[in-house]
Amino acid sequence: MSDPAALFATAVARHRAGRPAEAAPLYEQVLAVAPDHADSLHHLGLISLDRGEAARAVALLERAAALLPANPLVHHRHALALRALRRSDDALAAFRRALALDPRLAETQHQLGNLLKALGRYPEALAVLRLAASLAPDRAAVWLNLGVAALETEARAEALAAFKHAVALEPDRPESRNILGHTLAAAARGTEARAEFLAALQLRPGYAPALNNLGRLARASGLLPEAVAHFRAALAAAPSAETHSNLLLALNYLPDFPPAEVFAEHRRWAERYADPLAPASPPPAAGPAATSARLRIGYLSPDFNHHAVAYFIEPVLAAHDRTRFEVFCYANVKAPDRFTARLQQHAEHWRDLARLDDEAAAALIRADRLDLLVDLAGHTAHHRLPVLARRPAPAQATWIGYPNTTGLSAIDFRFTDAVSDPPGTTEHLYAEKLVRLPGPFSCYRPDDDAPAVGPLPATARGFVTFGCFNHLAKLTPAVLALWAELLRELPSSRLLLKSRGLGDPAVSDRLRATFAAAGIAAERIRCHGEELSVADHLSLYHEVDIALDPFPYNGTTTTCEALWMGVPVVALAGEVHAARVGVSLLTHTGLADWIAATPADYGRIALGAARDLPRLAALRAGLREQLRRSPLCAAHEFTRGLEDVYVGLVRPPAAPLA
């Protein structure tokens, strides 16, 4: 058979019958006779694309598109092939050529939106995916992708509605159930979220993403043993760096998990996900101090936005001596905000890593020829530890964002202080070398929206209110038992708890039931789970007389906020960094008498303060100024000390001449 038309008809028939392997040679025969047979180029390009032969598909479909410029489907498939080759700009242009010919092509709108989403261009993706959903309202996949784009742009209500629509269309799809549950959990609707995760597991037993999300939900609800069990089950089903990091974070909250085993688990993470990424030859180390060039310092974080880390890195960025240091910020920020814009003003060089994979991010950092790269996330959400594992800088450190080791052999140093990590006590629990800063391990910048300190509420109310605004995961059974004892000893007192997880009535009811079992009436426990503005959040301290620090995972930002609002904090000294942060903060604020050595001591300090309201009122009136004048808020002095440490690490003094 040599007639091109007959060959083509036979090829199409076999192609439509699901026999592309038989159709492809026939299309080839057509092209051997008629090289510009546009439809054969088109169909053979489609077969090549389905086979994963992206380069050949691009070549064939490019020729087809030139011959059939008015056919939107050819441009659509050409775009898919270009995307497979990671030629994103060309793919975007091809999708748009298709839509210029027919803007009502729902799948083209869908795939264009997906590509924009993959490129991190979420607002554009959201607009396109909204149109795709209006054109294909019965396609669950479109609603799922619309929901993801809405989540990334913080349009949570729209995301929730989109995911619900997807589940209604395909209730038996575990992926839809899981992401709906994730969105409900983010909205503090934990009971509904749990039901969706369990539904996903009913549909697909052992489904690792749902197990991971059940772990995250349990951790956020303060159910730590359950969280750890879910994370381990997820890892058994499908090993994942993200899930393993979630497990590591959860272990920090457990009071009875041996620190040596926590360290070993961190090393297991590194051995599996980081150590194999080490380069054959790391970047050369910096030279001795004789050089006059400025030190090039990089900070890597997903939290250059409204996040606790921002309150501790901004004063350093603002105070850096630009005659001695050149500052780079590597931002893995998914949702930039006004805090991002403010931080960006303090960096000479701002690099956006959110759209880059780990290899590309490491290459970008390596090209900047840093002297020192400082990680600010550890194993918290959206970290980029695999980037550091590739060692893009000759010296690397971790600081601020995580209260434990990263476990990585590629990270050389961990910055701390002599109070949080007393010399000779915790070195064996870190993969990094501990470097103790000359004062506190961090420096705090109070929020500009903080209201004025109010009068002591107990004076007007006639009863003392204890308070804690920490994450629920920190409220371990031992913590709740000690607080219940305080409330029993002071029968008129109240307890105000604020945490996002308390927005779920089931969680707040469970917490009140725990206190009720200890003899504390429900009306004495106030649970606040509403998401508030910074000013309204800090204004809640107007209702608190004494703040209670949890243990063994202390508060950091919450402690600083309480002190800034005039509320003293009782802290219990532990053995590891996470359990000694409160000790460090109070020591450097001049409040050592608020540090307890034992639980009994904790109760004595809290009750003693509660029974001496004049002393408490006087302390409240002057506490903001006391914090302002402390080393914790001395940004200039803190940063000079930090810079001296940097110089000593990366430019050691030249050896004396013999």
XYZ file of C-alpha atoms in Angstrom, residues 79-564:
486
model
C 2.682 22.814 24.247
C 2.433 19.527 26.162
C 5.585 18.248 24.441
C 7.451 21.489 25.132
C 6.435 21.286 28.787
C 7.781 17.732 28.958
C 11.149 19.111 27.794
C 10.925 21.832 30.471
C 10.795 24.535 27.819
C 8.261 26.385 29.919
C 8.237 29.738 28.138
C 7.761 28.068 24.753
C 5.024 25.856 26.197
C 3.189 28.885 27.596
C 3.339 30.543 24.182
C 2.000 27.422 22.446
C -0.896 27.070 24.904
C -1.756 30.721 24.322
C -1.678 30.264 20.545
C -4.210 27.467 20.941
C -6.436 29.623 23.138
C -6.204 32.571 20.772
C -7.808 30.283 18.193
C -10.402 28.851 20.601
C -10.584 30.309 24.127
C -13.253 27.771 25.107
C -10.857 24.809 25.032
C -11.306 23.718 28.634
C -8.391 21.272 28.718
C -6.021 23.842 27.235
C -7.066 26.360 29.889
C -6.595 23.602 32.468
C -3.097 22.677 31.304
C -2.055 26.319 30.963
C -3.191 26.881 34.541
C -1.273 23.814 35.700
C 1.909 25.032 34.031
C 1.571 28.489 35.577
C 1.001 26.792 38.933
C 4.114 24.643 38.480
C 6.098 27.804 37.733
C 4.911 29.387 40.973
C 2.844 32.005 39.141
C -0.126 31.310 41.353
C -2.294 34.419 40.818
C -2.140 33.902 37.036
C -2.780 30.180 37.460
C -5.794 30.867 39.652
C -7.396 33.151 37.058
C -6.877 30.615 34.257
C -8.090 27.654 36.325
C -11.232 29.540 37.308
C -12.013 29.858 33.611
C -11.206 26.169 33.049
C -13.620 25.192 35.833
C -16.370 27.321 34.307
C -15.801 25.580 30.959
C -15.595 22.065 32.436
C -17.654 22.131 35.646
C -17.958 18.334 35.707
C -14.209 17.589 35.724
C -12.905 16.833 39.197
C -9.245 17.250 38.190
C -9.864 20.857 37.161
C -11.441 21.652 40.530
C -8.562 19.974 42.339
C -5.981 22.093 40.558
C -8.068 25.214 41.045
C -8.128 24.437 44.763
C -4.349 24.037 44.905
C -3.805 27.391 43.178
C -6.276 29.012 45.565
C -4.432 27.532 48.553
C -1.126 28.902 47.308
C -2.603 32.400 47.052
C -4.143 32.164 50.538
C -7.673 32.104 49.052
C -8.634 29.440 51.576
C -12.401 29.708 51.282
C -12.226 29.312 47.508
C -9.819 26.379 47.883
C -12.161 24.653 50.304
C -15.126 25.121 47.972
C -13.121 23.800 45.002
C -11.985 20.676 46.841
C -15.523 19.986 48.069
C -16.717 20.252 44.475
C -14.031 17.784 43.368
C -15.051 15.302 46.071
C -18.715 15.638 45.131
C -17.818 14.791 41.524
C -15.494 11.895 42.396
C -16.139 10.762 45.982
C -14.049 7.616 45.503
C -10.816 9.433 44.684
C -8.483 9.300 47.734
C -6.356 12.216 46.493
C -9.409 14.487 46.582
C -10.378 13.352 50.064
C -6.852 13.891 51.326
C -6.403 17.424 50.030
C -9.878 18.401 51.232
C -8.880 17.122 54.664
C -5.639 19.102 54.504
C -7.577 22.295 53.769
C -10.087 21.644 56.544
C -7.221 21.050 58.982
C -5.635 24.370 57.970
C -8.961 26.023 58.793
C -8.881 24.441 62.291
C -11.781 22.146 61.368
C -9.984 19.101 62.643
C -12.943 16.781 63.164
C -14.060 17.183 59.545
C -10.459 16.886 58.349
C -9.967 13.624 60.207
C -13.090 12.177 58.588
C -11.712 12.972 55.117
C -8.308 11.427 55.874
C -9.992 8.275 57.163
C -12.199 8.188 54.058
C -9.071 8.366 51.888
C -7.600 5.428 53.798
C -10.806 3.454 53.376
C -10.511 3.964 49.645
C -6.789 3.186 49.572
C -5.475 1.409 52.686
C -1.936 2.443 53.565
C -2.229 5.685 51.555
C 0.865 7.504 52.841
C -0.224 11.138 52.224
C -3.371 10.607 54.314
C -1.375 8.923 57.092
C 1.079 11.834 57.071
C -1.768 14.336 57.301
C -3.370 12.386 60.139
C -0.038 12.713 61.928
C 0.090 16.456 61.330
C -3.487 16.824 62.558
C -2.797 14.781 65.689
C 0.326 16.852 66.401
C -1.615 20.103 65.958
C -4.258 18.763 68.357
C -1.687 17.853 71.007
C -2.034 14.077 70.508
C 1.668 13.335 70.215
C 1.841 9.519 70.553
C -0.893 9.242 67.924
C 0.984 11.677 65.670
C 4.209 9.688 65.907
C 2.359 6.439 65.143
C 0.781 7.953 62.014
C 4.095 9.349 60.773
C 5.802 5.990 61.245
C 2.966 4.225 59.420
C 3.261 6.690 56.536
C 7.017 6.111 56.337
C 6.513 2.349 56.336
C 4.079 2.709 53.439
C 6.174 5.156 51.397
C 9.459 6.674 52.640
C 9.385 10.447 52.268
C 11.742 13.218 53.367
C 8.802 15.489 54.225
C 7.038 12.883 56.362
C 10.292 11.970 58.089
C 10.867 15.661 58.912
C 7.348 15.785 60.354
C 8.255 12.852 62.581
C 11.446 14.594 63.727
C 9.549 17.748 64.645
C 7.031 15.697 66.639
C 9.787 13.961 68.611
C 10.908 17.318 70.026
C 7.624 17.602 71.928
C 7.758 14.187 73.613
C 8.877 14.422 77.249
C 9.973 10.801 77.610
C 11.732 10.163 74.299
C 15.490 9.903 75.005
C 17.496 12.761 73.437
C 20.068 10.288 72.107
C 17.322 8.493 70.172
C 16.042 11.820 68.824
C 19.558 12.512 67.540
C 19.782 9.039 65.995
C 16.492 9.610 64.157
C 17.833 12.892 62.757
C 20.921 11.080 61.513
C 18.728 8.448 59.851
C 16.965 11.234 57.950
C 20.305 12.640 56.804
C 21.740 9.264 55.840
C 18.746 8.543 53.632
C 17.886 11.915 52.110
C 20.942 14.178 52.456
C 24.294 12.407 52.633
C 23.941 10.803 49.153
C 23.654 14.322 47.676
C 27.098 15.448 48.850
C 29.246 16.736 45.951
C 32.494 15.026 45.050
C 34.360 18.289 45.627
C 32.778 20.979 47.842
C 33.421 24.681 47.153
C 36.854 25.872 48.298
C 37.070 27.377 51.767
C 37.564 31.095 52.240
C 41.060 32.459 52.676
C 42.665 33.863 55.837
C 41.785 37.191 57.391
C 44.371 39.020 55.315
C 41.854 39.598 52.513
C 40.030 42.925 52.516
C 36.924 41.744 50.637
C 33.569 41.793 52.395
C 32.322 38.483 53.728
C 29.447 37.122 51.655
C 26.771 35.789 54.022
C 23.613 34.016 52.867
C 20.429 33.304 54.834
C 18.109 30.553 53.563
C 14.524 30.358 54.833
C 10.920 29.592 53.857
C 9.835 32.014 56.585
C 10.744 35.434 55.225
C 7.119 36.467 55.796
C 4.765 36.808 58.761
C 6.331 34.002 60.747
C 8.080 33.730 64.095
C 11.500 33.554 62.403
C 11.007 37.018 60.893
C 10.987 38.624 64.356
C 14.481 37.274 65.022
C 16.186 37.645 61.640
C 14.977 41.151 60.761
C 17.001 42.945 63.466
C 20.143 41.167 62.258
C 19.516 41.946 58.588
C 18.883 45.591 59.452
C 21.987 45.908 61.659
C 24.578 44.137 59.486
C 27.702 46.224 58.845
C 27.610 46.605 55.062
C 31.228 47.742 54.962
C 32.248 44.267 56.169
C 29.417 42.003 54.995
C 27.518 41.453 51.760
C 24.126 39.932 52.572
C 22.151 37.476 50.428
C 18.660 36.205 51.296
C 17.415 32.996 49.681
C 13.637 32.988 50.055
C 11.592 29.823 49.695
C 8.437 31.824 50.429
C 5.173 30.544 48.982
C 2.995 33.455 50.107
C 4.951 36.742 50.271
C 3.399 39.489 52.391
C 4.241 42.882 53.863
C 6.831 41.270 56.134
C 8.513 39.822 53.033
C 8.688 43.267 51.462
C 10.184 44.727 54.625
C 12.811 42.000 54.949
C 13.699 42.365 51.286
C 14.677 45.981 51.904
C 17.405 44.800 54.293
C 19.091 42.429 51.818
C 21.507 43.558 49.139
C 20.649 40.448 47.139
C 17.265 38.696 47.234
C 16.944 35.328 45.520
C 13.568 33.615 45.104
C 13.975 29.840 45.427
C 10.278 28.948 45.578
C 10.150 28.085 41.869
C 13.484 26.239 41.750
C 14.123 22.565 42.392
C 16.897 21.612 44.802
C 19.581 21.212 42.143
C 18.810 24.563 40.527
C 18.630 26.293 43.913
C 22.012 24.876 44.918
C 23.521 25.991 41.608
C 22.174 29.517 42.104
C 23.649 29.736 45.598
C 26.952 28.238 44.464
C 27.212 30.889 41.741
C 26.989 33.620 44.407
C 30.284 32.354 45.902
C 29.259 32.732 49.527
C 31.625 32.492 52.453
C 28.878 31.221 54.780
C 25.311 29.967 54.225
C 22.976 30.002 57.249
C 19.849 27.827 57.300
C 16.949 29.255 59.330
C 14.470 26.365 59.141
C 15.902 23.022 60.223
C 13.174 20.396 59.805
C 10.233 22.810 59.886
C 7.737 23.164 57.028
C 9.042 23.940 53.529
C 12.696 23.612 54.539
C 15.353 23.201 51.841
C 17.799 20.908 53.619
C 18.439 18.929 50.400
C 19.864 22.169 48.987
C 22.325 22.421 51.873
C 23.123 18.722 51.475
C 24.585 19.639 48.071
C 26.947 21.999 49.950
C 26.633 25.115 47.783
C 28.808 27.094 50.236
C 32.184 26.200 51.790
C 30.859 26.825 55.315
C 27.253 26.156 56.370
C 25.359 26.688 59.605
C 21.870 26.346 61.062
C 20.212 28.815 63.422
C 16.954 30.106 64.946
C 14.165 28.171 63.212
C 14.492 24.695 64.741
C 15.478 23.699 68.296
C 17.571 20.666 67.415
C 20.199 19.278 65.087
C 19.507 18.941 61.374
C 21.465 15.686 61.399
C 23.340 16.750 58.252
C 27.071 16.210 57.960
C 27.025 18.969 55.318
C 26.096 21.580 57.942
C 29.165 22.549 59.906
C 27.874 24.744 62.728
C 24.837 25.357 64.893
C 24.542 28.746 66.629
C 23.322 28.684 70.217
C 24.306 30.205 73.575
C 25.826 29.010 76.828
C 22.468 28.981 78.628
C 20.455 26.998 76.077
C 23.336 24.560 75.560
C 25.655 24.703 78.591
C 29.200 23.723 77.564
C 29.911 20.029 77.873
C 26.262 18.939 78.152
C 24.698 18.573 74.697
C 27.510 18.420 72.134
C 26.932 14.683 71.589
C 23.356 15.389 70.438
C 24.316 17.417 67.359
C 25.769 16.567 63.965
C 26.953 20.181 63.808
C 29.643 21.828 65.918
C 27.998 24.046 68.537
C 29.051 27.675 68.320
C 27.936 29.659 71.359
C 27.238 33.312 70.669
C 28.574 35.828 73.200
C 25.110 36.755 74.540
C 21.687 35.228 73.840
C 21.272 32.906 70.863
C 18.868 35.329 69.159
C 17.702 38.929 69.032
C 14.030 39.964 69.068
C 12.280 42.752 67.177
C 8.867 43.537 68.725
C 6.014 44.039 66.298
C 5.171 47.607 65.315
C 1.466 46.881 65.842
C 1.874 45.918 69.497
C -0.576 47.850 71.686
C 0.489 49.583 74.880
C 0.909 47.519 78.035
C -2.350 47.431 79.976
C -2.927 47.461 83.733
C -2.775 44.230 85.700
C -6.150 42.557 84.954
C -6.314 40.860 88.366
C -6.541 44.258 90.066
C -9.885 45.017 88.440
C -11.228 41.472 88.171
C -10.333 40.186 91.582
C -8.808 36.951 90.281
C -5.563 35.961 88.577
C -5.539 34.709 84.995
C -2.739 32.427 83.905
C -2.150 32.200 80.162
C -0.357 30.255 77.467
C -0.475 31.076 73.740
C 1.764 28.221 72.584
C 1.151 25.465 70.046
C -1.084 22.719 71.463
C 1.580 20.087 70.788
C 3.600 21.632 73.618
C 0.826 21.048 76.166
C 1.864 17.570 77.260
C -0.004 15.614 79.976
C 2.664 16.609 82.516
C 2.200 20.292 81.629
C -1.592 20.104 81.963
C -1.309 18.218 85.260
C 0.969 20.887 86.734
C -1.297 23.690 85.544
C -4.329 21.931 87.017
C -2.482 21.781 90.329
C -1.901 25.549 90.171
C -5.594 26.141 89.544
C -6.537 23.898 92.476
C -4.137 25.760 94.763
C -5.638 29.089 93.693
C -9.384 28.340 93.426
C -10.338 31.774 92.100
C -7.808 31.702 89.247
C -8.506 31.176 85.551
C -6.520 29.847 82.584
C -6.588 31.416 79.104
C -5.257 29.216 76.296
C -4.786 30.484 72.748
C -3.820 28.237 69.848
C -5.227 27.733 66.358
C -6.029 24.108 67.113
C -8.540 25.246 69.714
C -10.767 26.502 66.911
C -12.008 22.910 66.644
C -14.687 22.432 69.352
C -13.730 18.774 69.764
C -10.173 19.766 70.698
C -11.198 22.464 73.175
C -13.794 20.111 74.693
C -11.139 17.417 75.131
C -8.833 19.911 76.832
C -11.555 21.079 79.217
C -12.391 17.444 79.960
C -8.749 16.853 80.931
C -8.961 19.686 83.441
C -12.389 18.535 84.636
C -10.902 15.121 85.421
C -8.407 16.969 87.633
C -11.217 18.795 89.442
C -11.131 22.084 87.498
C -14.521 23.415 86.371
C -14.916 24.022 82.637
C -15.794 27.701 83.086
C -12.320 28.349 84.507
C -10.683 27.296 81.216
C -11.039 29.696 78.302
C -9.979 28.377 74.902
C -9.319 30.808 72.060
C -8.719 29.398 68.572
C -9.682 32.294 66.333
C -7.053 33.586 63.904
C -6.381 37.207 64.854
C -4.449 40.167 63.554
C -1.122 40.815 65.269
C -2.585 43.713 67.247
C -5.600 41.707 68.421
C -3.433 38.696 69.251
C -1.142 40.803 71.435
C -4.126 42.599 72.983
C -5.205 39.281 74.506
C -2.279 39.673 76.902
C -4.303 42.488 78.496
C -6.333 39.628 79.996
C -3.328 37.639 81.298
C -1.524 38.238 84.587
C 1.098 35.459 84.436
C 2.225 33.449 81.408
C 3.045 29.759 81.795
C 5.780 28.330 79.585
C 5.228 24.711 78.471
C 7.865 22.004 78.740
C 9.906 20.202 77.519
C 9.444 22.280 74.335
C 9.476 25.894 75.501
C 8.025 28.894 73.756
C 10.266 31.424 72.029
C 8.235 34.051 70.184
C 5.348 33.599 72.618
C 7.667 34.272 75.565
C 9.081 37.404 73.940
C 5.584 38.631 73.093
C 4.367 38.060 76.638
C 7.312 39.967 78.102
C 6.801 42.825 75.630
